[in-house]
């Protein structure tokens, strides 16, 4: 086991060859779960197929609303009153995999992209470890058709909201 390995995508000719190298490294290190947090690259089917239902991502919106980039700006532009984050299984689509957990935060009248993003990030820092813990403790069946229905994280969003400032909510 190694504490860290760096694979620079710039050293590879294309995404497929980079993802193939990632797969080799993950298999060499006997990785059971791949967590994409801040990994701003779309992964190829090479990686997805090698770790089917074993790659999770955190996204700064309440999916299926606002997949892809600029989710916080699009939430503000749409005038939503509740935003949040989602942990989901990575599939071949963009932010389209099965939802494992979500946390909601209020959108405040005074919000801009930076302030909303910061509040969502606080929720992400609570939600992602809770979902990973549920997976490690086998409370989530990642192979189920709707895995989020099989866990007891239902109380987590309420607990998260209590730790995220809500004063001035619209």
PDB file of C-alpha atoms in Angstrom:
ATOM      1  CA  UNK A   1       0.000   0.000   0.000  1.00  0.00           C
ATOM      2  CA  UNK A   2       1.218   3.472  -0.867  1.00  0.00           C
ATOM      3  CA  UNK A   3      -0.030   6.640   0.777  1.00  0.00           C
ATOM      4  CA  UNK A   4      -0.217   8.511  -2.540  1.00  0.00           C
ATOM      5  CA  UNK A   5       0.477   8.073  -6.222  1.00  0.00           C
ATOM      6  CA  UNK A   6       0.391  10.878  -8.773  1.00  0.00           C
ATOM      7  CA  UNK A   7      -0.588  10.187 -12.367  1.00  0.00           C
ATOM      8  CA  UNK A   8      -0.362  13.353 -14.447  1.00  0.00           C
ATOM      9  CA  UNK A   9      -2.896  13.232 -17.276  1.00  0.00           C
ATOM     10  CA  UNK A  10      -0.615  15.464 -19.357  1.00  0.00           C
ATOM     11  CA  UNK A  11       1.765  12.533 -19.762  1.00  0.00           C
ATOM     12  CA  UNK A  12      -0.823  10.516 -21.688  1.00  0.00           C
ATOM     13  CA  UNK A  13      -1.972  10.875 -25.277  1.00  0.00           C
ATOM     14  CA  UNK A  14      -5.699  10.741 -24.533  1.00  0.00           C
ATOM     15  CA  UNK A  15      -8.264  10.156 -21.810  1.00  0.00           C
ATOM     16  CA  UNK A  16      -8.535   6.434 -22.546  1.00  0.00           C
ATOM     17  CA  UNK A  17      -4.827   5.808 -21.996  1.00  0.00           C
ATOM     18  CA  UNK A  18      -4.841   7.924 -18.833  1.00  0.00           C
ATOM     19  CA  UNK A  19      -7.858   6.052 -17.456  1.00  0.00           C
ATOM     20  CA  UNK A  20      -6.236   2.712 -18.365  1.00  0.00           C
ATOM     21  CA  UNK A  21      -3.197   3.721 -16.296  1.00  0.00           C
ATOM     22  CA  UNK A  22      -5.499   4.758 -13.438  1.00  0.00           C
ATOM     23  CA  UNK A  23      -7.241   1.367 -13.607  1.00  0.00           C
ATOM     24  CA  UNK A  24      -3.890  -0.463 -13.464  1.00  0.00           C
ATOM     25  CA  UNK A  25      -2.813   1.606 -10.467  1.00  0.00           C
ATOM     26  CA  UNK A  26      -6.097   1.140  -8.618  1.00  0.00           C
ATOM     27  CA  UNK A  27      -6.037  -2.609  -9.232  1.00  0.00           C
ATOM     28  CA  UNK A  28      -2.381  -2.842  -8.174  1.00  0.00           C
ATOM     29  CA  UNK A  29      -3.324  -1.106  -4.929  1.00  0.00           C
ATOM     30  CA  UNK A  30      -6.439  -3.304  -4.507  1.00  0.00           C
ATOM     31  CA  UNK A  31      -8.782  -0.336  -4.254  1.00  0.00           C
ATOM     32  CA  UNK A  32     -12.412  -1.185  -3.471  1.00  0.00           C
ATOM     33  CA  UNK A  33     -13.991   2.253  -3.863  1.00  0.00           C
ATOM     34  CA  UNK A  34     -13.020   5.229  -6.025  1.00  0.00           C
ATOM     35  CA  UNK A  35     -14.121   8.614  -4.673  1.00  0.00           C
ATOM     36  CA  UNK A  36     -14.076  11.548  -7.081  1.00  0.00           C
ATOM     37  CA  UNK A  37     -14.023  14.748  -5.055  1.00  0.00           C
ATOM     38  CA  UNK A  38     -12.838  17.779  -6.960  1.00  0.00           C
ATOM     39  CA  UNK A  39     -11.819  15.573  -9.891  1.00  0.00           C
ATOM     40  CA  UNK A  40     -12.972  17.865 -12.681  1.00  0.00           C
ATOM     41  CA  UNK A  41     -12.546  15.417 -15.544  1.00  0.00           C
ATOM     42  CA  UNK A  42     -15.102  13.206 -17.203  1.00  0.00           C
ATOM     43  CA  UNK A  43     -13.916   9.627 -16.844  1.00  0.00           C
ATOM     44  CA  UNK A  44     -14.103   7.183 -19.730  1.00  0.00           C
ATOM     45  CA  UNK A  45     -15.846   3.835 -19.968  1.00  0.00           C
ATOM     46  CA  UNK A  46     -12.431   2.211 -19.396  1.00  0.00           C
ATOM     47  CA  UNK A  47     -12.479   3.303 -15.758  1.00  0.00           C
ATOM     48  CA  UNK A  48     -16.246   3.039 -15.300  1.00  0.00           C
ATOM     49  CA  UNK A  49     -16.394  -0.550 -16.566  1.00  0.00           C
ATOM     50  CA  UNK A  50     -13.392  -1.623 -14.495  1.00  0.00           C
ATOM     51  CA  UNK A  51     -15.011  -0.291 -11.306  1.00  0.00           C
ATOM     52  CA  UNK A  52     -18.713  -0.555 -12.180  1.00  0.00           C
ATOM     53  CA  UNK A  53     -20.818   0.775  -9.268  1.00  0.00           C
ATOM     54  CA  UNK A  54     -17.625   1.375  -7.270  1.00  0.00           C
ATOM     55  CA  UNK A  55     -16.928   4.974  -8.340  1.00  0.00           C
ATOM     56  CA  UNK A  56     -18.739   7.752  -6.516  1.00  0.00           C
ATOM     57  CA  UNK A  57     -18.761  11.484  -7.103  1.00  0.00           C
ATOM     58  CA  UNK A  58     -19.914  14.502  -5.142  1.00  0.00           C
ATOM     59  CA  UNK A  59     -21.718  17.179  -7.139  1.00  0.00           C
ATOM     60  CA  UNK A  60     -22.732  20.668  -5.931  1.00  0.00           C
ATOM     61  CA  UNK A  61     -26.436  20.448  -6.771  1.00  0.00           C
ATOM     62  CA  UNK A  62     -29.477  18.448  -5.827  1.00  0.00           C
ATOM     63  CA  UNK A  63     -29.379  16.130  -8.808  1.00  0.00           C
ATOM     64  CA  UNK A  64     -31.028  15.581 -11.178  1.00  0.00           C
ATOM     65  CA  UNK A  65     -31.187  19.394 -11.217  1.00  0.00           C
ATOM     66  CA  UNK A  66     -28.169  21.226 -12.637  1.00  0.00           C
ATOM     67  CA  UNK A  67     -25.790  18.441 -13.723  1.00  0.00           C
ATOM     68  CA  UNK A  68     -22.393  19.357 -15.134  1.00  0.00           C
ATOM     69  CA  UNK A  69     -20.447  22.553 -14.603  1.00  0.00           C
ATOM     70  CA  UNK A  70     -21.606  25.848 -13.069  1.00  0.00           C
ATOM     71  CA  UNK A  71     -24.303  24.165 -10.985  1.00  0.00           C
ATOM     72  CA  UNK A  72     -24.350  26.886  -8.337  1.00  0.00           C
ATOM     73  CA  UNK A  73     -24.653  29.699 -10.890  1.00  0.00           C
ATOM     74  CA  UNK A  74     -27.430  27.840 -12.691  1.00  0.00           C
ATOM     75  CA  UNK A  75     -29.268  27.289  -9.392  1.00  0.00           C
ATOM     76  CA  UNK A  76     -29.118  31.027  -8.660  1.00  0.00           C
ATOM     77  CA  UNK A  77     -30.167  31.912 -12.211  1.00  0.00           C
ATOM     78  CA  UNK A  78     -33.141  29.544 -11.929  1.00  0.00           C
ATOM     79  CA  UNK A  79     -34.260  31.210  -8.709  1.00  0.00           C
ATOM     80  CA  UNK A  80     -34.367  28.057  -6.595  1.00  0.00           C
ATOM     81  CA  UNK A  81     -34.799  28.522  -2.854  1.00  0.00           C
ATOM     82  CA  UNK A  82     -33.082  25.278  -1.902  1.00  0.00           C
ATOM     83  CA  UNK A  83     -29.753  24.091  -3.291  1.00  0.00           C
ATOM     84  CA  UNK A  84     -27.362  21.441  -2.064  1.00  0.00           C
ATOM     85  CA  UNK A  85     -25.132  18.569  -2.984  1.00  0.00           C
ATOM     86  CA  UNK A  86     -25.439  14.982  -4.121  1.00  0.00           C
ATOM     87  CA  UNK A  87     -23.234  11.920  -3.838  1.00  0.00           C
ATOM     88  CA  UNK A  88     -23.932   9.565  -6.716  1.00  0.00           C
ATOM     89  CA  UNK A  89     -22.543   6.541  -8.503  1.00  0.00           C
ATOM     90  CA  UNK A  90     -20.554   7.456 -11.601  1.00  0.00           C
ATOM     91  CA  UNK A  91     -21.939   6.018 -14.822  1.00  0.00           C
ATOM     92  CA  UNK A  92     -21.418   6.822 -18.489  1.00  0.00           C
ATOM     93  CA  UNK A  93     -23.548   9.970 -18.299  1.00  0.00           C
ATOM     94  CA  UNK A  94     -22.672  13.305 -16.713  1.00  0.00           C
ATOM     95  CA  UNK A  95     -23.880  13.342 -13.094  1.00  0.00           C
ATOM     96  CA  UNK A  96     -26.571  10.818 -14.012  1.00  0.00           C
ATOM     97  CA  UNK A  97     -25.775   7.807 -11.816  1.00  0.00           C
ATOM     98  CA  UNK A  98     -27.821   6.453  -8.916  1.00  0.00           C
ATOM     99  CA  UNK A  99     -28.131   8.909  -6.042  1.00  0.00           C
ATOM    100  CA  UNK A 100     -26.585   7.727  -2.774  1.00  0.00           C
ATOM    101  CA  UNK A 101     -27.207  10.770  -0.596  1.00  0.00           C
ATOM    102  CA  UNK A 102     -28.145  14.432  -0.711  1.00  0.00           C
ATOM    103  CA  UNK A 103     -27.920  17.424   1.596  1.00  0.00           C
ATOM    104  CA  UNK A 104     -29.940  20.604   1.154  1.00  0.00           C
ATOM    105  CA  UNK A 105     -28.986  24.163   2.033  1.00  0.00           C
ATOM    106  CA  UNK A 106     -31.119  27.294   1.770  1.00  0.00           C
ATOM    107  CA  UNK A 107     -30.479  29.851  -0.927  1.00  0.00           C
ATOM    108  CA  UNK A 108     -30.275  33.231   0.779  1.00  0.00           C
ATOM    109  CA  UNK A 109     -31.461  36.507  -0.755  1.00  0.00           C
ATOM    110  CA  UNK A 110     -27.934  37.846  -0.438  1.00  0.00           C
ATOM    111  CA  UNK A 111     -26.270  34.842  -2.104  1.00  0.00           C
ATOM    112  CA  UNK A 112     -23.892  35.113  -4.984  1.00  0.00           C
ATOM    113  CA  UNK A 113     -22.061  32.169  -6.549  1.00  0.00           C
ATOM    114  CA  UNK A 114     -19.222  32.380  -4.014  1.00  0.00           C
ATOM    115  CA  UNK A 115     -21.411  32.433  -0.898  1.00  0.00           C
ATOM    116  CA  UNK A 116     -23.740  29.688  -2.124  1.00  0.00           C
ATOM    117  CA  UNK A 117     -20.763  27.577  -3.206  1.00  0.00           C
ATOM    118  CA  UNK A 118     -19.162  27.970   0.228  1.00  0.00           C
ATOM    119  CA  UNK A 119     -22.329  26.847   2.005  1.00  0.00           C
ATOM    120  CA  UNK A 120     -22.757  23.881  -0.327  1.00  0.00           C
ATOM    121  CA  UNK A 121     -19.105  22.951   0.244  1.00  0.00           C
ATOM    122  CA  UNK A 122     -19.752  22.818   4.011  1.00  0.00           C
ATOM    123  CA  UNK A 123     -22.580  20.361   3.359  1.00  0.00           C
ATOM    124  CA  UNK A 124     -20.364  18.337   1.002  1.00  0.00           C
ATOM    125  CA  UNK A 125     -17.775  17.975   3.767  1.00  0.00           C
ATOM    126  CA  UNK A 126     -20.452  16.357   5.935  1.00  0.00           C
ATOM    127  CA  UNK A 127     -22.284  14.323   3.309  1.00  0.00           C
ATOM    128  CA  UNK A 128     -19.370  12.664   1.512  1.00  0.00           C
ATOM    129  CA  UNK A 129     -17.802  11.081   4.625  1.00  0.00           C
ATOM    130  CA  UNK A 130     -21.261   9.946   5.789  1.00  0.00           C
ATOM    131  CA  UNK A 131     -21.881   8.166   2.482  1.00  0.00           C
ATOM    132  CA  UNK A 132     -18.388   6.628   2.395  1.00  0.00           C
ATOM    133  CA  UNK A 133     -18.910   5.419   5.974  1.00  0.00           C
ATOM    134  CA  UNK A 134     -22.270   3.886   5.021  1.00  0.00           C
ATOM    135  CA  UNK A 135     -20.593   2.076   2.122  1.00  0.00           C
ATOM    136  CA  UNK A 136     -17.743   0.836   4.338  1.00  0.00           C
ATOM    137  CA  UNK A 137     -20.244  -0.394   6.928  1.00  0.00           C
ATOM    138  CA  UNK A 138     -22.262  -2.092   4.156  1.00  0.00           C
ATOM    139  CA  UNK A 139     -25.338   0.004   4.866  1.00  0.00           C
ATOM    140  CA  UNK A 140     -25.491   0.942   1.185  1.00  0.00           C
ATOM    141  CA  UNK A 141     -25.834  -1.708  -1.513  1.00  0.00           C
ATOM    142  CA  UNK A 142     -24.102  -0.103  -4.483  1.00  0.00           C
ATOM    143  CA  UNK A 143     -25.454  -2.781  -6.805  1.00  0.00           C
ATOM    144  CA  UNK A 144     -29.107  -2.121  -5.929  1.00  0.00           C
ATOM    145  CA  UNK A 145     -31.264  -0.444  -8.559  1.00  0.00           C
ATOM    146  CA  UNK A 146     -31.944   2.453  -6.156  1.00  0.00           C
ATOM    147  CA  UNK A 147     -29.240   2.188  -3.487  1.00  0.00           C
ATOM    148  CA  UNK A 148     -30.261   5.324  -1.587  1.00  0.00           C
ATOM    149  CA  UNK A 149     -33.506   3.631  -0.545  1.00  0.00           C
ATOM    150  CA  UNK A 150     -31.546   0.930   1.272  1.00  0.00           C
ATOM    151  CA  UNK A 151     -29.665   3.060   3.805  1.00  0.00           C
ATOM    152  CA  UNK A 152     -30.414   4.975   6.957  1.00  0.00           C
ATOM    153  CA  UNK A 153     -28.816   8.309   6.059  1.00  0.00           C
ATOM    154  CA  UNK A 154     -32.255   9.893   6.084  1.00  0.00           C
ATOM    155  CA  UNK A 155     -31.431  11.807   9.282  1.00  0.00           C
ATOM    156  CA  UNK A 156     -28.121  13.091   7.929  1.00  0.00           C
ATOM    157  CA  UNK A 157     -29.458  16.051   5.874  1.00  0.00           C
ATOM    158  CA  UNK A 158     -31.373  17.405   8.889  1.00  0.00           C
ATOM    159  CA  UNK A 159     -28.231  17.158  11.017  1.00  0.00           C
ATOM    160  CA  UNK A 160     -26.267  18.857   8.263  1.00  0.00           C
ATOM    161  CA  UNK A 161     -28.686  21.735   7.973  1.00  0.00           C
ATOM    162  CA  UNK A 162     -28.293  22.465  11.664  1.00  0.00           C
ATOM    163  CA  UNK A 163     -24.579  23.003  11.134  1.00  0.00           C
ATOM    164  CA  UNK A 164     -24.923  25.180   8.038  1.00  0.00           C
ATOM    165  CA  UNK A 165     -25.941  28.783   8.672  1.00  0.00           C
ATOM    166  CA  UNK A 166     -29.491  29.510   7.660  1.00  0.00           C
ATOM    167  CA  UNK A 167     -30.035  33.073   8.865  1.00  0.00           C
ATOM    168  CA  UNK A 168     -31.503  35.330   6.239  1.00  0.00           C
ATOM    169  CA  UNK A 169     -33.028  32.460   4.291  1.00  0.00           C
ATOM    170  CA  UNK A 170     -35.276  33.603   1.494  1.00  0.00           C
TER     171      UNK A 170
END
